[in-house]
GROMACS .gro file of C-alpha atoms in nm:
model
  338
    1UNK     CA    1   0.939  -1.583  -2.496
    2UNK     CA    2   0.937  -1.332  -2.207
    3UNK     CA    3   0.571  -1.417  -2.136
    4UNK     CA    4   0.650  -1.790  -2.119
    5UNK     CA    5   0.939  -1.729  -1.880
    6UNK     CA    6   0.722  -1.510  -1.659
    7UNK     CA    7   0.437  -1.764  -1.659
    8UNK     CA    8   0.675  -2.045  -1.563
    9UNK     CA    9   0.822  -1.828  -1.288
   10UNK     CA   10   0.476  -1.752  -1.144
   11UNK     CA   11   0.366  -2.117  -1.155
   12UNK     CA   12   0.683  -2.233  -0.979
   13UNK     CA   13   0.639  -1.976  -0.703
   14UNK     CA   14   0.277  -2.074  -0.654
   15UNK     CA   15   0.360  -2.445  -0.631
   16UNK     CA   16   0.626  -2.379  -0.368
   17UNK     CA   17   0.390  -2.161  -0.166
   18UNK     CA   18   0.102  -2.406  -0.194
   19UNK     CA   19   0.315  -2.696  -0.074
   20UNK     CA   20   0.452  -2.495   0.219
   21UNK     CA   21   0.131  -2.337   0.346
   22UNK     CA   22  -0.163  -2.553   0.236
   23UNK     CA   23  -0.155  -2.777   0.541
   24UNK     CA   24  -0.101  -2.727   0.913
   25UNK     CA   25   0.086  -2.982   1.119
   26UNK     CA   26   0.006  -3.048   1.483
   27UNK     CA   27   0.357  -2.929   1.565
   28UNK     CA   28   0.280  -2.591   1.403
   29UNK     CA   29  -0.044  -2.560   1.599
   30UNK     CA   30   0.137  -2.635   1.925
   31UNK     CA   31   0.416  -2.394   1.842
   32UNK     CA   32   0.165  -2.122   1.755
   33UNK     CA   33  -0.026  -2.181   2.080
   34UNK     CA   34   0.298  -2.147   2.275
   35UNK     CA   35   0.373  -1.823   2.089
   36UNK     CA   36   0.023  -1.687   2.175
   37UNK     CA   37   0.075  -1.750   2.546
   38UNK     CA   38   0.407  -1.568   2.533
   39UNK     CA   39   0.251  -1.280   2.342
   40UNK     CA   40  -0.028  -1.245   2.601
   41UNK     CA   41   0.230  -1.184   2.872
   42UNK     CA   42   0.407  -0.929   2.652
   43UNK     CA   43   0.080  -0.747   2.579
   44UNK     CA   44  -0.021  -0.726   2.946
   45UNK     CA   45   0.329  -0.609   3.041
   46UNK     CA   46   0.297  -0.330   2.782
   47UNK     CA   47  -0.005  -0.188   2.967
   48UNK     CA   48  -0.298  -0.347   2.784
   49UNK     CA   49  -0.565  -0.472   3.025
   50UNK     CA   50  -0.570  -0.844   3.095
   51UNK     CA   51  -0.943  -0.852   3.014
   52UNK     CA   52  -0.884  -0.715   2.661
   53UNK     CA   53  -0.591  -0.948   2.600
   54UNK     CA   54  -0.778  -1.260   2.712
   55UNK     CA   55  -1.101  -1.167   2.531
   56UNK     CA   56  -0.936  -1.096   2.199
   57UNK     CA   57  -0.683  -1.375   2.195
   58UNK     CA   58  -0.909  -1.648   2.335
   59UNK     CA   59  -1.013  -1.765   1.989
   60UNK     CA   60  -0.713  -1.655   1.786
   61UNK     CA   61  -0.624  -1.895   1.505
   62UNK     CA   62  -0.318  -1.972   1.295
   63UNK     CA   63  -0.412  -1.889   0.933
   64UNK     CA   64  -0.179  -2.056   0.679
   65UNK     CA   65  -0.364  -1.876   0.398
   66UNK     CA   66  -0.230  -1.547   0.533
   67UNK     CA   67   0.128  -1.665   0.484
   68UNK     CA   68   0.042  -1.775   0.131
   69UNK     CA   69  -0.090  -1.426   0.054
   70UNK     CA   70   0.216  -1.269   0.214
   71UNK     CA   71   0.452  -1.461  -0.013
   72UNK     CA   72   0.246  -1.416  -0.331
   73UNK     CA   73   0.159  -1.046  -0.352
   74UNK     CA   74   0.094  -0.905  -0.702
   75UNK     CA   75   0.369  -0.648  -0.647
   76UNK     CA   76   0.610  -0.943  -0.652
   77UNK     CA   77   0.515  -1.093  -0.987
   78UNK     CA   78   0.299  -0.866  -1.211
   79UNK     CA   79   0.485  -0.648  -1.458
   80UNK     CA   80   0.427  -0.276  -1.435
   81UNK     CA   81   0.208  -0.247  -1.744
   82UNK     CA   82  -0.029  -0.521  -1.623
   83UNK     CA   83  -0.037  -0.396  -1.265
   84UNK     CA   84  -0.126  -0.038  -1.362
   85UNK     CA   85  -0.377  -0.134  -1.633
   86UNK     CA   86  -0.576  -0.356  -1.395
   87UNK     CA   87  -0.606  -0.081  -1.135
   88UNK     CA   88  -0.663   0.234  -1.341
   89UNK     CA   89  -0.917   0.127  -1.605
   90UNK     CA   90  -1.220   0.321  -1.722
   91UNK     CA   91  -1.455   0.123  -1.500
   92UNK     CA   92  -1.254   0.225  -1.193
   93UNK     CA   93  -1.280   0.591  -1.294
   94UNK     CA   94  -1.658   0.565  -1.343
   95UNK     CA   95  -1.704   0.413  -0.998
   96UNK     CA   96  -1.494   0.686  -0.840
   97UNK     CA   97  -1.686   0.961  -1.018
   98UNK     CA   98  -2.015   0.810  -0.898
   99UNK     CA   99  -1.890   0.810  -0.538
  100UNK     CA  100  -1.766   1.167  -0.571
  101UNK     CA  101  -2.102   1.281  -0.708
  102UNK     CA  102  -2.275   1.115  -0.412
  103UNK     CA  103  -2.038   1.251  -0.145
  104UNK     CA  104  -1.921   1.572  -0.313
  105UNK     CA  105  -1.994   1.805  -0.021
  106UNK     CA  106  -1.792   1.603   0.233
  107UNK     CA  107  -1.504   1.524  -0.004
  108UNK     CA  108  -1.466   1.886  -0.120
  109UNK     CA  109  -1.467   2.005   0.242
  110UNK     CA  110  -1.194   1.754   0.335
  111UNK     CA  111  -0.982   1.849   0.032
  112UNK     CA  112  -0.989   2.214   0.137
  113UNK     CA  113  -0.930   2.142   0.506
  114UNK     CA  114  -0.625   1.918   0.457
  115UNK     CA  115  -0.490   2.053   0.126
  116UNK     CA  116  -0.493   1.709  -0.039
  117UNK     CA  117  -0.650   1.663  -0.382
  118UNK     CA  118  -0.982   1.480  -0.394
  119UNK     CA  119  -0.848   1.295  -0.700
  120UNK     CA  120  -0.571   1.143  -0.490
  121UNK     CA  121  -0.812   1.037  -0.215
  122UNK     CA  122  -1.045   0.877  -0.469
  123UNK     CA  123  -0.749   0.703  -0.632
  124UNK     CA  124  -0.625   0.554  -0.306
  125UNK     CA  125  -0.969   0.433  -0.203
  126UNK     CA  126  -1.029   0.290  -0.550
  127UNK     CA  127  -0.706   0.091  -0.553
  128UNK     CA  128  -0.717  -0.015  -0.188
  129UNK     CA  129  -1.080  -0.135  -0.166
  130UNK     CA  130  -1.253  -0.062  -0.499
  131UNK     CA  131  -1.440   0.222  -0.326
  132UNK     CA  132  -1.537   0.020  -0.022
  133UNK     CA  133  -1.650  -0.291  -0.207
  134UNK     CA  134  -1.356  -0.511  -0.097
  135UNK     CA  135  -1.286  -0.423   0.264
  136UNK     CA  136  -1.169  -0.772   0.354
  137UNK     CA  137  -1.343  -1.036   0.563
  138UNK     CA  138  -1.053  -1.184   0.753
  139UNK     CA  139  -1.026  -1.179   1.131
  140UNK     CA  140  -0.762  -0.910   1.177
  141UNK     CA  141  -0.653  -1.038   1.516
  142UNK     CA  142  -0.578  -1.384   1.377
  143UNK     CA  143  -0.412  -1.240   1.066
  144UNK     CA  144  -0.178  -1.022   1.269
  145UNK     CA  145  -0.109  -1.303   1.515
  146UNK     CA  146  -0.016  -1.537   1.229
  147UNK     CA  147   0.218  -1.280   1.076
  148UNK     CA  148   0.366  -1.199   1.418
  149UNK     CA  149   0.435  -1.567   1.477
  150UNK     CA  150   0.594  -1.597   1.131
  151UNK     CA  151   0.959  -1.495   1.110
  152UNK     CA  152   0.963  -1.289   0.787
  153UNK     CA  153   0.847  -0.959   0.943
  154UNK     CA  154   0.785  -1.063   1.302
  155UNK     CA  155   0.883  -0.736   1.473
  156UNK     CA  156   0.668  -0.523   1.245
  157UNK     CA  157   0.352  -0.730   1.283
  158UNK     CA  158   0.399  -0.785   1.657
  159UNK     CA  159   0.404  -0.408   1.701
  160UNK     CA  160   0.091  -0.378   1.484
  161UNK     CA  161  -0.094  -0.638   1.694
  162UNK     CA  162   0.003  -0.466   2.019
  163UNK     CA  163  -0.111  -0.134   1.875
  164UNK     CA  164  -0.445  -0.279   1.769
  165UNK     CA  165  -0.512  -0.426   2.113
  166UNK     CA  166  -0.426  -0.090   2.267
  167UNK     CA  167  -0.671   0.091   2.037
  168UNK     CA  168  -0.947  -0.152   2.136
  169UNK     CA  169  -0.854  -0.127   2.504
  170UNK     CA  170  -0.882   0.252   2.484
  171UNK     CA  171  -1.211   0.227   2.291
  172UNK     CA  172  -1.072   0.427   1.999
  173UNK     CA  173  -1.212   0.174   1.751
  174UNK     CA  174  -1.511  -0.059   1.769
  175UNK     CA  175  -1.402  -0.408   1.869
  176UNK     CA  176  -1.695  -0.571   1.686
  177UNK     CA  177  -1.592  -0.473   1.332
  178UNK     CA  178  -1.231  -0.594   1.323
  179UNK     CA  179  -1.246  -0.765   0.987
  180UNK     CA  180  -1.021  -0.660   0.702
  181UNK     CA  181  -0.732  -0.767   0.482
  182UNK     CA  182  -0.501  -1.064   0.529
  183UNK     CA  183  -0.227  -0.821   0.641
  184UNK     CA  184  -0.436  -0.666   0.918
  185UNK     CA  185  -0.538  -0.351   0.731
  186UNK     CA  186  -0.880  -0.204   0.792
  187UNK     CA  187  -1.143   0.027   0.642
  188UNK     CA  188  -1.197   0.215   0.316
  189UNK     CA  189  -0.829   0.308   0.289
  190UNK     CA  190  -0.685  -0.007   0.451
  191UNK     CA  191  -0.513   0.150   0.749
  192UNK     CA  192  -0.278  -0.061   0.955
  193UNK     CA  193  -0.317  -0.027   1.335
  194UNK     CA  194  -0.012   0.202   1.370
  195UNK     CA  195  -0.156   0.428   1.098
  196UNK     CA  196  -0.488   0.439   1.281
  197UNK     CA  197  -0.307   0.534   1.601
  198UNK     CA  198  -0.099   0.809   1.440
  199UNK     CA  199  -0.329   0.957   1.177
  200UNK     CA  200  -0.693   0.844   1.202
  201UNK     CA  201  -0.936   1.109   1.327
  202UNK     CA  202  -1.294   1.130   1.446
  203UNK     CA  203  -1.393   1.389   1.188
  204UNK     CA  204  -1.767   1.371   1.249
  205UNK     CA  205  -1.714   1.410   1.628
  206UNK     CA  206  -1.917   1.107   1.739
  207UNK     CA  207  -1.641   0.988   1.976
  208UNK     CA  208  -1.525   0.688   1.774
  209UNK     CA  209  -1.309   0.651   1.465
  210UNK     CA  210  -1.512   0.482   1.189
  211UNK     CA  211  -1.282   0.395   0.900
  212UNK     CA  212  -1.563   0.238   0.698
  213UNK     CA  213  -1.748   0.570   0.711
  214UNK     CA  214  -1.690   0.822   0.429
  215UNK     CA  215  -1.638   1.120   0.657
  216UNK     CA  216  -1.387   0.969   0.902
  217UNK     CA  217  -1.207   0.757   0.643
  218UNK     CA  218  -1.152   1.037   0.388
  219UNK     CA  219  -1.049   1.282   0.659
  220UNK     CA  220  -0.809   1.028   0.812
  221UNK     CA  221  -0.650   0.952   0.475
  222UNK     CA  222  -0.616   1.324   0.399
  223UNK     CA  223  -0.470   1.389   0.744
  224UNK     CA  224  -0.214   1.111   0.691
  225UNK     CA  225  -0.105   1.245   0.352
  226UNK     CA  226  -0.088   1.601   0.482
  227UNK     CA  227   0.122   1.501   0.785
  228UNK     CA  228   0.375   1.301   0.582
  229UNK     CA  229   0.432   1.598   0.352
  230UNK     CA  230   0.220   1.554   0.040
  231UNK     CA  231   0.235   1.874  -0.168
  232UNK     CA  232  -0.084   1.960  -0.351
  233UNK     CA  233  -0.069   2.020  -0.727
  234UNK     CA  234   0.288   1.900  -0.774
  235UNK     CA  235   0.381   1.599  -0.991
  236UNK     CA  236   0.429   1.234  -0.893
  237UNK     CA  237   0.618   1.096  -1.192
  238UNK     CA  238   0.684   1.123  -1.564
  239UNK     CA  239   0.733   0.817  -1.782
  240UNK     CA  240   1.062   0.845  -1.974
  241UNK     CA  241   1.269   0.665  -2.233
  242UNK     CA  242   1.630   0.620  -2.124
  243UNK     CA  243   1.940   0.631  -2.337
  244UNK     CA  244   2.187   0.343  -2.311
  245UNK     CA  245   2.455   0.569  -2.168
  246UNK     CA  246   2.294   0.607  -1.826
  247UNK     CA  247   2.509   0.464  -1.542
  248UNK     CA  248   2.326   0.178  -1.376
  249UNK     CA  249   2.377   0.329  -1.032
  250UNK     CA  250   2.096   0.572  -1.115
  251UNK     CA  251   1.842   0.294  -1.179
  252UNK     CA  252   1.629   0.222  -0.873
  253UNK     CA  253   1.441  -0.107  -0.877
  254UNK     CA  254   1.361  -0.132  -0.506
  255UNK     CA  255   1.109   0.076  -0.313
  256UNK     CA  256   1.301   0.033   0.011
  257UNK     CA  257   1.558   0.303  -0.051
  258UNK     CA  258   1.543   0.543  -0.345
  259UNK     CA  259   1.905   0.638  -0.418
  260UNK     CA  260   2.105   0.884  -0.627
  261UNK     CA  261   1.858   1.169  -0.647
  262UNK     CA  262   1.943   1.463  -0.870
  263UNK     CA  263   1.769   1.767  -1.010
  264UNK     CA  264   1.577   1.695  -1.328
  265UNK     CA  265   1.815   1.903  -1.539
  266UNK     CA  266   2.101   1.670  -1.442
  267UNK     CA  267   1.922   1.361  -1.575
  268UNK     CA  268   1.830   1.518  -1.910
  269UNK     CA  269   2.147   1.391  -2.077
  270UNK     CA  270   2.031   1.035  -2.016
  271UNK     CA  271   1.672   1.080  -2.142
  272UNK     CA  272   1.553   1.060  -2.505
  273UNK     CA  273   1.272   1.318  -2.513
  274UNK     CA  274   1.335   1.606  -2.275
  275UNK     CA  275   1.079   1.867  -2.390
  276UNK     CA  276   0.824   1.763  -2.130
  277UNK     CA  277   1.082   1.801  -1.854
  278UNK     CA  278   1.160   2.172  -1.895
  279UNK     CA  279   0.897   2.278  -1.639
  280UNK     CA  280   1.062   2.064  -1.372
  281UNK     CA  281   1.432   2.143  -1.420
  282UNK     CA  282   1.502   2.227  -1.056
  283UNK     CA  283   1.286   1.963  -0.889
  284UNK     CA  284   1.456   1.683  -0.698
  285UNK     CA  285   1.405   1.354  -0.879
  286UNK     CA  286   1.518   0.994  -0.915
  287UNK     CA  287   1.482   0.724  -1.179
  288UNK     CA  288   1.304   0.393  -1.123
  289UNK     CA  289   1.298   0.082  -1.343
  290UNK     CA  290   1.040  -0.126  -1.153
  291UNK     CA  291   1.054  -0.446  -1.361
  292UNK     CA  292   1.432  -0.486  -1.370
  293UNK     CA  293   1.490  -0.714  -1.070
  294UNK     CA  294   1.150  -0.883  -1.045
  295UNK     CA  295   1.022  -0.979  -1.389
  296UNK     CA  296   1.225  -1.252  -1.567
  297UNK     CA  297   1.349  -1.135  -1.907
  298UNK     CA  298   1.259  -0.770  -1.850
  299UNK     CA  299   1.467  -0.499  -2.016
  300UNK     CA  300   1.714  -0.308  -1.803
  301UNK     CA  301   1.600   0.037  -1.917
  302UNK     CA  302   1.228  -0.010  -1.977
  303UNK     CA  303   0.985   0.082  -1.843
  304UNK     CA  304   1.147   0.378  -1.671
  305UNK     CA  305   1.005   0.668  -1.474
  306UNK     CA  306   1.134   0.996  -1.338
  307UNK     CA  307   0.985   1.026  -0.988
  308UNK     CA  308   0.942   1.325  -0.757
  309UNK     CA  309   0.890   1.386  -0.385
  310UNK     CA  310   0.515   1.321  -0.395
  311UNK     CA  311   0.577   0.976  -0.540
  312UNK     CA  312   0.791   0.892  -0.237
  313UNK     CA  313   0.508   1.000  -0.007
  314UNK     CA  314   0.290   0.730  -0.165
  315UNK     CA  315   0.572   0.481  -0.096
  316UNK     CA  316   0.525   0.561   0.272
  317UNK     CA  317   0.164   0.453   0.235
  318UNK     CA  318   0.258   0.129   0.059
  319UNK     CA  319   0.622   0.047  -0.015
  320UNK     CA  320   0.569  -0.076  -0.370
  321UNK     CA  321   0.695   0.097  -0.685
  322UNK     CA  322   0.400  -0.032  -0.887
  323UNK     CA  323   0.141   0.064  -0.626
  324UNK     CA  324   0.266   0.424  -0.622
  325UNK     CA  325   0.266   0.440  -1.003
  326UNK     CA  326  -0.091   0.306  -1.016
  327UNK     CA  327  -0.214   0.554  -0.752
  328UNK     CA  328  -0.062   0.852  -0.934
  329UNK     CA  329  -0.191   0.729  -1.271
  330UNK     CA  330  -0.548   0.688  -1.145
  331UNK     CA  331  -0.525   1.028  -0.974
  332UNK     CA  332  -0.441   1.187  -1.310
  333UNK     CA  333  -0.725   0.997  -1.477
  334UNK     CA  334  -0.970   1.147  -1.226
  335UNK     CA  335  -0.822   1.494  -1.274
  336UNK     CA  336  -0.916   1.481  -1.642
  337UNK     CA  337  -1.278   1.402  -1.550
  338UNK     CA  338  -1.367   1.611  -1.243
   0.00000   0.00000   0.00000
């Protein structure tokens, strides 16, 4: 019954999206062109050279497919069990182990330098791009322009597009390889332009940041995690079974703002099996129920997870409860193998 409801829900969403974004009207094209001209002026006024602005926006296109992807992300419709299973399977682990064996010297060096576990780096690369296999083939400039023109997250993507043009203008990144995801992310770890600006590093000292290169991409990802406060060898989450007496105010179902944090020992009275929690009594924690507000027919208290500070650091990377759970799960799977 729950499966049928969920399937119907997914089909209805897809139909709505397909109808809205499958065709482009001449009015949309004209409106987008007007927006581009306005953006050019804004970019030049921000200090980006006119030559860079004109060169990179001369052939920019409105991509309706990008808006379709934006509205139909798997984080919005897959239940937690399905989402995690797809991204943490045995095949994924084998691919990661093969990459580690091949690049062991560099990866071990980066782990030691930045104090970020190699298992976490492998996990993030595996989930983001399947270890570099799916880097994305979309024109990032057009993707970001489309999302900047769209109203849903206009300010965010406009800033990302300005940042990208600045990076190209300053020759920080190679202008000829700007192909990536529909959302404008780039490289082995799918960095957005602002992440490149703030955290990407030229680790191999060849005077350009190469995020499709193992050395620069792993070092940049490790630098990012280190700078945002990842703590090595501390837990991400523990899956729990909740009692019915837990006040609903403690159940977080949105990644935007994790509320009502308490020490683990406080939550014990609301959890069925507490033996596994004794080691973490004094750690700050929160409870998430990721399916509650998204999956039709889902139970209020299941699945449930006790999350810790490291989990919230992964939310800074990608603000999705399921993404963070999958990353931490795959990390643990690697830890059992390396």
